[in-house]
Amino acid sequence: MKILSIQSAVAYGHVGNSAAVFPLQRIGVEVLPVYTVNFSNHTGYGAWRGPMIAPEDVRAVIAGIEERGVLGDIDVVLSGYQGSEGIADVVVEAVAKVKAANPGAIYACDPVMGNAKSGCFVAPAIPVLLRDRVVTVADLITPNQFELGYLTGTDPHNLASTLDAVERARALGPRAVLVTSVERPDAEPGTIEMIAADDEGAWIVSTPLLPLKANGSGDVTAALFTAHYRATGSAADALARTASSVFGLIEQTLASGDRELQLVQAQEHYAHPRMEFEPRRLR
């Protein structure tokens, strides 16, 4: 499998492509990373250095890949944090080119815009572009519960409203949806959940909620779920594997006492997930 991954990059820490690429490589996926920013560190520190990459420069990198004649070999286009407003058009253009070269390719969009605790942390125009321009051409989207609410104009706060929002999101164009960071009042205390849905059904998986703000864990989640789903076509299997891998990564990071993901140290969790969390079918 080959994935063209259009995301941010940081020198220190693990977010965007700096979080997604290694876990994908560890499970045998060839990754072509294209950067939308090249920062010293993620913005959660409140200070960072380095450039936001201009859309024309991102477009030029993709054009150079196209000139190598390899777009037909790409199975998945994956996008995450987009940086500037013009990146949306670059991503949509790249998806069209890849699908023209390989009609069997899919586009997976992680619509990064914010979370329930921090609110939106991207430029105000980007959520609108994601909703109106980017998500509509995606085959798979991986929003967190907060982002799902924005995309669908709803307030997903319990199981019924979250499932309704998932179907509204699928009506926008994507056939498959993974919702991360699902919280609901009737869930088992001390847990957090993910929901995956496609034409075959919907499944939910619950894992212990660990006391760690793990920047980049959503990027790892989106990447692994995308690869497993593309490989097997099973949302339930992809959900089980991803939940196990990401829990192992966060658990190992918490034990280390480090703020940054122990991405390399936890690599066995990607290659050989313990499969300790069983998804439950919802429909």
mmCIF file of C-alpha atoms in Angstrom, residues 31-270:
data_model
loop_
_atom_site.group_PDB
_atom_site.id
_atom_site.type_symbol
_atom_site.label_atom_id
_atom_site.label_comp_id
_atom_site.label_asym_id
_atom_site.label_seq_id
_atom_site.Cartn_x
_atom_site.Cartn_y
_atom_site.Cartn_z
ATOM 1 C CA VAL A 31 4.334 6.836 2.681
ATOM 2 C CA LEU A 32 4.937 9.859 0.457
ATOM 3 C CA PRO A 33 4.851 12.746 2.969
ATOM 4 C CA VAL A 34 4.047 16.256 1.745
ATOM 5 C CA TYR A 35 4.293 19.031 4.335
ATOM 6 C CA THR A 36 1.865 21.918 4.798
ATOM 7 C CA VAL A 37 3.947 23.542 7.563
ATOM 8 C CA ASN A 38 7.460 22.870 8.826
ATOM 9 C CA PHE A 39 7.460 24.022 12.449
ATOM 10 C CA SER A 40 9.984 23.565 15.233
ATOM 11 C CA ASN A 41 7.284 22.042 17.463
ATOM 12 C CA HIS A 42 3.509 21.787 17.691
ATOM 13 C CA THR A 43 1.520 24.897 18.522
ATOM 14 C CA GLY A 44 0.342 23.535 21.881
ATOM 15 C CA TYR A 45 3.525 24.937 23.400
ATOM 16 C CA GLY A 46 2.280 28.446 22.635
ATOM 17 C CA ALA A 47 5.481 29.343 20.774
ATOM 18 C CA TRP A 48 7.075 27.840 17.699
ATOM 19 C CA ARG A 49 9.266 28.744 14.764
ATOM 20 C CA GLY A 50 9.393 27.809 11.112
ATOM 21 C CA PRO A 51 7.386 28.399 7.960
ATOM 22 C CA MET A 52 3.827 27.767 6.944
ATOM 23 C CA ILE A 53 4.371 26.396 3.462
ATOM 24 C CA ALA A 54 2.697 28.364 0.677
ATOM 25 C CA PRO A 55 0.018 26.515 -1.296
ATOM 26 C CA GLU A 56 1.980 26.937 -4.534
ATOM 27 C CA ASP A 57 4.974 25.239 -2.916
ATOM 28 C CA VAL A 58 2.863 22.328 -1.688
ATOM 29 C CA ARG A 59 1.389 22.095 -5.180
ATOM 30 C CA ALA A 60 4.898 22.072 -6.675
ATOM 31 C CA VAL A 61 5.952 19.129 -4.492
ATOM 32 C CA ILE A 62 2.910 17.151 -5.621
ATOM 33 C CA ALA A 63 3.600 18.113 -9.245
ATOM 34 C CA GLY A 64 7.128 16.769 -8.859
ATOM 35 C CA ILE A 65 5.737 13.466 -7.581
ATOM 36 C CA GLU A 66 3.356 13.394 -10.543
ATOM 37 C CA GLU A 67 6.295 13.901 -12.901
ATOM 38 C CA ARG A 68 7.861 10.711 -11.590
ATOM 39 C CA GLY A 69 4.828 8.870 -12.995
ATOM 40 C CA VAL A 70 3.882 7.276 -9.682
ATOM 41 C CA LEU A 71 0.404 8.683 -8.965
ATOM 42 C CA GLY A 72 -1.131 5.493 -10.343
ATOM 43 C CA ASP A 73 0.630 3.530 -7.604
ATOM 44 C CA ILE A 74 -0.980 5.537 -4.793
ATOM 45 C CA ASP A 75 -3.815 3.767 -2.973
ATOM 46 C CA VAL A 76 -4.768 6.511 -0.511
ATOM 47 C CA VAL A 77 -4.524 10.272 -0.233
ATOM 48 C CA LEU A 78 -4.533 11.268 3.438
ATOM 49 C CA SER A 79 -4.805 14.871 4.593
ATOM 50 C CA GLY A 80 -4.620 16.420 8.038
ATOM 51 C CA TYR A 81 -3.688 19.866 9.389
ATOM 52 C CA GLN A 82 -3.817 22.182 6.403
ATOM 53 C CA GLY A 83 -2.122 25.333 7.635
ATOM 54 C CA SER A 84 -3.149 28.098 5.239
ATOM 55 C CA GLU A 85 -6.494 28.525 3.505
ATOM 56 C CA GLY A 86 -5.203 27.729 0.010
ATOM 57 C CA ILE A 87 -4.165 24.192 0.938
ATOM 58 C CA ALA A 88 -7.754 22.972 0.546
ATOM 59 C CA ASP A 89 -7.637 23.533 -3.197
ATOM 60 C CA VAL A 90 -4.243 21.818 -3.425
ATOM 61 C CA VAL A 91 -5.584 18.755 -1.606
ATOM 62 C CA VAL A 92 -8.708 18.538 -3.763
ATOM 63 C CA GLU A 93 -6.583 18.848 -6.913
ATOM 64 C CA ALA A 94 -4.236 16.113 -5.680
ATOM 65 C CA VAL A 95 -7.148 13.786 -4.964
ATOM 66 C CA ALA A 96 -8.531 14.319 -8.464
ATOM 67 C CA LYS A 97 -5.129 13.597 -10.037
ATOM 68 C CA VAL A 98 -4.549 10.445 -7.998
ATOM 69 C CA LYS A 99 -8.033 9.100 -8.703
ATOM 70 C CA ALA A 100 -7.601 9.822 -12.424
ATOM 71 C CA ALA A 101 -4.391 7.781 -12.375
ATOM 72 C CA ASN A 102 -5.809 5.083 -10.073
ATOM 73 C CA PRO A 103 -9.632 4.911 -9.961
ATOM 74 C CA GLY A 104 -9.400 2.490 -7.043
ATOM 75 C CA ALA A 105 -7.680 5.019 -4.796
ATOM 76 C CA ILE A 106 -9.518 6.590 -1.863
ATOM 77 C CA TYR A 107 -9.244 9.918 -0.083
ATOM 78 C CA ALA A 108 -9.183 10.002 3.720
ATOM 79 C CA CYS A 109 -9.640 13.429 5.311
ATOM 80 C CA ASP A 110 -8.820 14.152 8.932
ATOM 81 C CA PRO A 111 -10.694 17.480 9.249
ATOM 82 C CA VAL A 112 -8.390 19.028 11.838
ATOM 83 C CA MET A 113 -9.919 22.165 13.305
ATOM 84 C CA GLY A 114 -10.064 21.843 17.086
ATOM 85 C CA ASN A 115 -11.481 19.930 20.025
ATOM 86 C CA ALA A 116 -14.082 20.233 22.752
ATOM 87 C CA LYS A 117 -11.606 21.514 25.354
ATOM 88 C CA SER A 118 -9.671 24.035 23.257
ATOM 89 C CA GLY A 119 -12.249 25.029 20.645
ATOM 90 C CA CYS A 120 -11.029 25.802 17.127
ATOM 91 C CA PHE A 121 -7.274 26.324 16.772
ATOM 92 C CA VAL A 122 -7.092 26.920 13.018
ATOM 93 C CA ALA A 123 -7.744 30.034 10.942
ATOM 94 C CA PRO A 124 -11.472 30.905 10.897
ATOM 95 C CA ALA A 125 -11.869 30.155 7.176
ATOM 96 C CA ILE A 126 -10.474 26.619 7.379
ATOM 97 C CA PRO A 127 -13.428 24.858 9.086
ATOM 98 C CA VAL A 128 -15.733 26.285 6.416
ATOM 99 C CA LEU A 129 -13.404 25.132 3.632
ATOM 100 C CA LEU A 130 -13.163 21.676 5.180
ATOM 101 C CA ARG A 131 -16.937 21.365 5.431
ATOM 102 C CA ASP A 132 -17.891 22.821 2.065
ATOM 103 C CA ARG A 133 -14.938 21.992 -0.174
ATOM 104 C CA VAL A 134 -12.890 19.114 1.196
ATOM 105 C CA VAL A 135 -15.135 16.696 3.104
ATOM 106 C CA THR A 136 -17.528 16.492 0.173
ATOM 107 C CA VAL A 137 -14.897 14.756 -1.988
ATOM 108 C CA ALA A 138 -13.650 12.402 0.757
ATOM 109 C CA ASP A 139 -14.337 8.681 0.944
ATOM 110 C CA LEU A 140 -13.431 8.489 4.634
ATOM 111 C CA ILE A 141 -13.339 11.192 7.306
ATOM 112 C CA THR A 142 -11.945 10.936 10.832
ATOM 113 C CA PRO A 143 -13.281 13.872 12.886
ATOM 114 C CA ASN A 144 -13.341 14.008 16.639
ATOM 115 C CA GLN A 145 -16.762 14.501 18.224
ATOM 116 C CA PHE A 146 -16.329 18.295 18.305
ATOM 117 C CA GLU A 147 -15.351 18.449 14.627
ATOM 118 C CA LEU A 148 -18.237 16.148 13.700
ATOM 119 C CA GLY A 149 -20.625 18.636 15.294
ATOM 120 C CA TYR A 150 -19.214 21.520 13.284
ATOM 121 C CA LEU A 151 -19.292 19.621 9.995
ATOM 122 C CA THR A 152 -22.942 18.647 10.454
ATOM 123 C CA GLY A 153 -24.271 21.683 12.327
ATOM 124 C CA THR A 154 -25.344 19.459 15.220
ATOM 125 C CA ASP A 155 -24.513 18.929 18.899
ATOM 126 C CA PRO A 156 -23.467 15.284 19.252
ATOM 127 C CA HIS A 157 -23.461 14.682 23.001
ATOM 128 C CA ASN A 158 -24.943 11.218 23.458
ATOM 129 C CA LEU A 159 -25.025 8.007 21.461
ATOM 130 C CA ALA A 160 -28.184 8.805 19.511
ATOM 131 C CA SER A 161 -27.142 12.329 18.545
ATOM 132 C CA THR A 162 -23.627 11.199 17.625
ATOM 133 C CA LEU A 163 -24.951 8.434 15.369
ATOM 134 C CA ASP A 164 -27.346 10.918 13.784
ATOM 135 C CA ALA A 165 -24.439 13.288 13.137
ATOM 136 C CA VAL A 166 -22.448 10.426 11.601
ATOM 137 C CA GLU A 167 -25.237 9.761 9.110
ATOM 138 C CA ARG A 168 -25.481 13.472 8.335
ATOM 139 C CA ALA A 169 -21.735 13.480 7.692
ATOM 140 C CA ARG A 170 -22.034 10.460 5.401
ATOM 141 C CA ALA A 171 -24.745 12.315 3.501
ATOM 142 C CA LEU A 172 -22.170 15.008 2.680
ATOM 143 C CA GLY A 173 -20.222 12.504 0.584
ATOM 144 C CA PRO A 174 -17.934 10.205 2.639
ATOM 145 C CA ARG A 175 -19.071 6.601 2.764
ATOM 146 C CA ALA A 176 -17.127 5.898 5.956
ATOM 147 C CA VAL A 177 -16.706 7.919 9.163
ATOM 148 C CA LEU A 178 -14.506 7.382 12.198
ATOM 149 C CA VAL A 179 -15.399 9.570 15.198
ATOM 150 C CA THR A 180 -12.709 9.925 17.851
ATOM 151 C CA SER A 181 -12.841 11.321 21.401
ATOM 152 C CA VAL A 182 -16.497 10.365 21.841
ATOM 153 C CA GLU A 183 -17.811 11.309 25.267
ATOM 154 C CA ARG A 184 -21.371 10.749 26.431
ATOM 155 C CA PRO A 185 -23.107 10.964 29.817
ATOM 156 C CA ASP A 186 -24.165 7.317 29.894
ATOM 157 C CA ALA A 187 -20.760 5.834 29.049
ATOM 158 C CA GLU A 188 -18.915 3.766 31.618
ATOM 159 C CA PRO A 189 -17.008 6.164 33.921
ATOM 160 C CA GLY A 190 -13.331 6.584 33.145
ATOM 161 C CA THR A 191 -13.620 5.598 29.498
ATOM 162 C CA ILE A 192 -13.447 7.243 26.099
ATOM 163 C CA GLU A 193 -14.880 5.857 22.879
ATOM 164 C CA MET A 194 -14.594 5.789 19.105
ATOM 165 C CA ILE A 195 -17.347 5.079 16.598
ATOM 166 C CA ALA A 196 -16.840 3.803 13.048
ATOM 167 C CA ALA A 197 -19.590 3.563 10.460
ATOM 168 C CA ASP A 198 -19.953 2.718 6.789
ATOM 169 C CA ASP A 199 -22.508 1.057 4.521
ATOM 170 C CA GLU A 200 -22.079 -2.228 6.403
ATOM 171 C CA GLY A 201 -22.988 -0.877 9.846
ATOM 172 C CA ALA A 202 -21.722 1.075 12.846
ATOM 173 C CA TRP A 203 -19.501 -0.035 15.730
ATOM 174 C CA ILE A 204 -18.318 1.501 18.986
ATOM 175 C CA VAL A 205 -15.193 0.703 20.997
ATOM 176 C CA SER A 206 -14.393 1.834 24.524
ATOM 177 C CA THR A 207 -10.958 2.196 26.112
ATOM 178 C CA PRO A 208 -9.817 3.527 29.493
ATOM 179 C CA LEU A 209 -9.393 7.297 29.542
ATOM 180 C CA LEU A 210 -5.807 7.983 30.546
ATOM 181 C CA PRO A 211 -4.842 11.267 32.265
ATOM 182 C CA LEU A 212 -2.703 12.622 29.424
ATOM 183 C CA LYS A 213 -3.195 15.276 26.762
ATOM 184 C CA ALA A 214 -1.484 13.432 23.936
ATOM 185 C CA ASN A 215 -0.853 15.856 21.086
ATOM 186 C CA GLY A 216 -0.624 13.918 17.846
ATOM 187 C CA SER A 217 -2.566 10.866 18.994
ATOM 188 C CA GLY A 218 -5.433 11.853 16.709
ATOM 189 C CA ASP A 219 -3.033 11.966 13.754
ATOM 190 C CA VAL A 220 -1.790 8.471 14.575
ATOM 191 C CA THR A 221 -5.387 7.288 14.940
ATOM 192 C CA ALA A 222 -6.455 8.684 11.571
ATOM 193 C CA ALA A 223 -3.433 7.202 9.811
ATOM 194 C CA LEU A 224 -3.706 3.700 11.281
ATOM 195 C CA PHE A 225 -7.469 3.464 10.857
ATOM 196 C CA THR A 226 -7.171 4.610 7.241
ATOM 197 C CA ALA A 227 -4.517 2.017 6.430
ATOM 198 C CA HIS A 228 -6.315 -0.853 8.157
ATOM 199 C CA TYR A 229 -9.659 0.085 6.601
ATOM 200 C CA ARG A 230 -8.125 0.330 3.139
ATOM 201 C CA ALA A 231 -6.411 -3.028 3.588
ATOM 202 C CA THR A 232 -9.377 -5.020 4.932
ATOM 203 C CA GLY A 233 -12.533 -3.081 4.059
ATOM 204 C CA SER A 234 -13.763 -3.842 7.583
ATOM 205 C CA ALA A 235 -14.577 -0.858 9.790
ATOM 206 C CA ALA A 236 -14.889 -3.130 12.837
ATOM 207 C CA ASP A 237 -11.470 -4.720 12.324
ATOM 208 C CA ALA A 238 -9.833 -1.347 11.633
ATOM 209 C CA LEU A 239 -11.470 0.056 14.762
ATOM 210 C CA ALA A 240 -10.234 -2.803 16.955
ATOM 211 C CA ARG A 241 -6.672 -2.620 15.661
ATOM 212 C CA THR A 242 -6.495 1.158 15.877
ATOM 213 C CA ALA A 243 -7.954 1.328 19.387
ATOM 214 C CA SER A 244 -5.447 -1.227 20.652
ATOM 215 C CA SER A 245 -2.464 0.451 18.976
ATOM 216 C CA VAL A 246 -3.283 3.980 20.088
ATOM 217 C CA PHE A 247 -4.127 2.953 23.654
ATOM 218 C CA GLY A 248 -0.786 1.169 23.871
ATOM 219 C CA LEU A 249 0.981 4.269 22.543
ATOM 220 C CA ILE A 250 -0.711 6.615 25.035
ATOM 221 C CA GLU A 251 -0.232 4.167 27.924
ATOM 222 C CA GLN A 252 3.492 3.924 27.176
ATOM 223 C CA THR A 253 3.773 7.706 26.812
ATOM 224 C CA LEU A 254 2.069 8.238 30.178
ATOM 225 C CA ALA A 255 4.414 5.767 31.850
ATOM 226 C CA SER A 256 7.429 7.587 30.406
ATOM 227 C CA GLY A 257 6.518 10.896 32.031
ATOM 228 C CA ASP A 258 7.305 12.678 28.767
ATOM 229 C CA ARG A 259 4.934 15.216 27.238
ATOM 230 C CA GLU A 260 5.605 14.027 23.683
ATOM 231 C CA LEU A 261 4.314 10.746 22.259
ATOM 232 C CA GLN A 262 6.713 7.843 22.629
ATOM 233 C CA LEU A 263 6.111 7.126 18.968
ATOM 234 C CA VAL A 264 9.206 5.050 18.253
ATOM 235 C CA GLN A 265 9.359 3.289 21.612
ATOM 236 C CA ALA A 266 5.750 2.087 21.226
ATOM 237 C CA GLN A 267 6.215 0.647 17.746
ATOM 238 C CA GLU A 268 5.302 -2.923 18.695
ATOM 239 C CA HIS A 269 1.795 -1.693 19.453
ATOM 240 C CA TYR A 270 1.352 -0.833 15.756
#
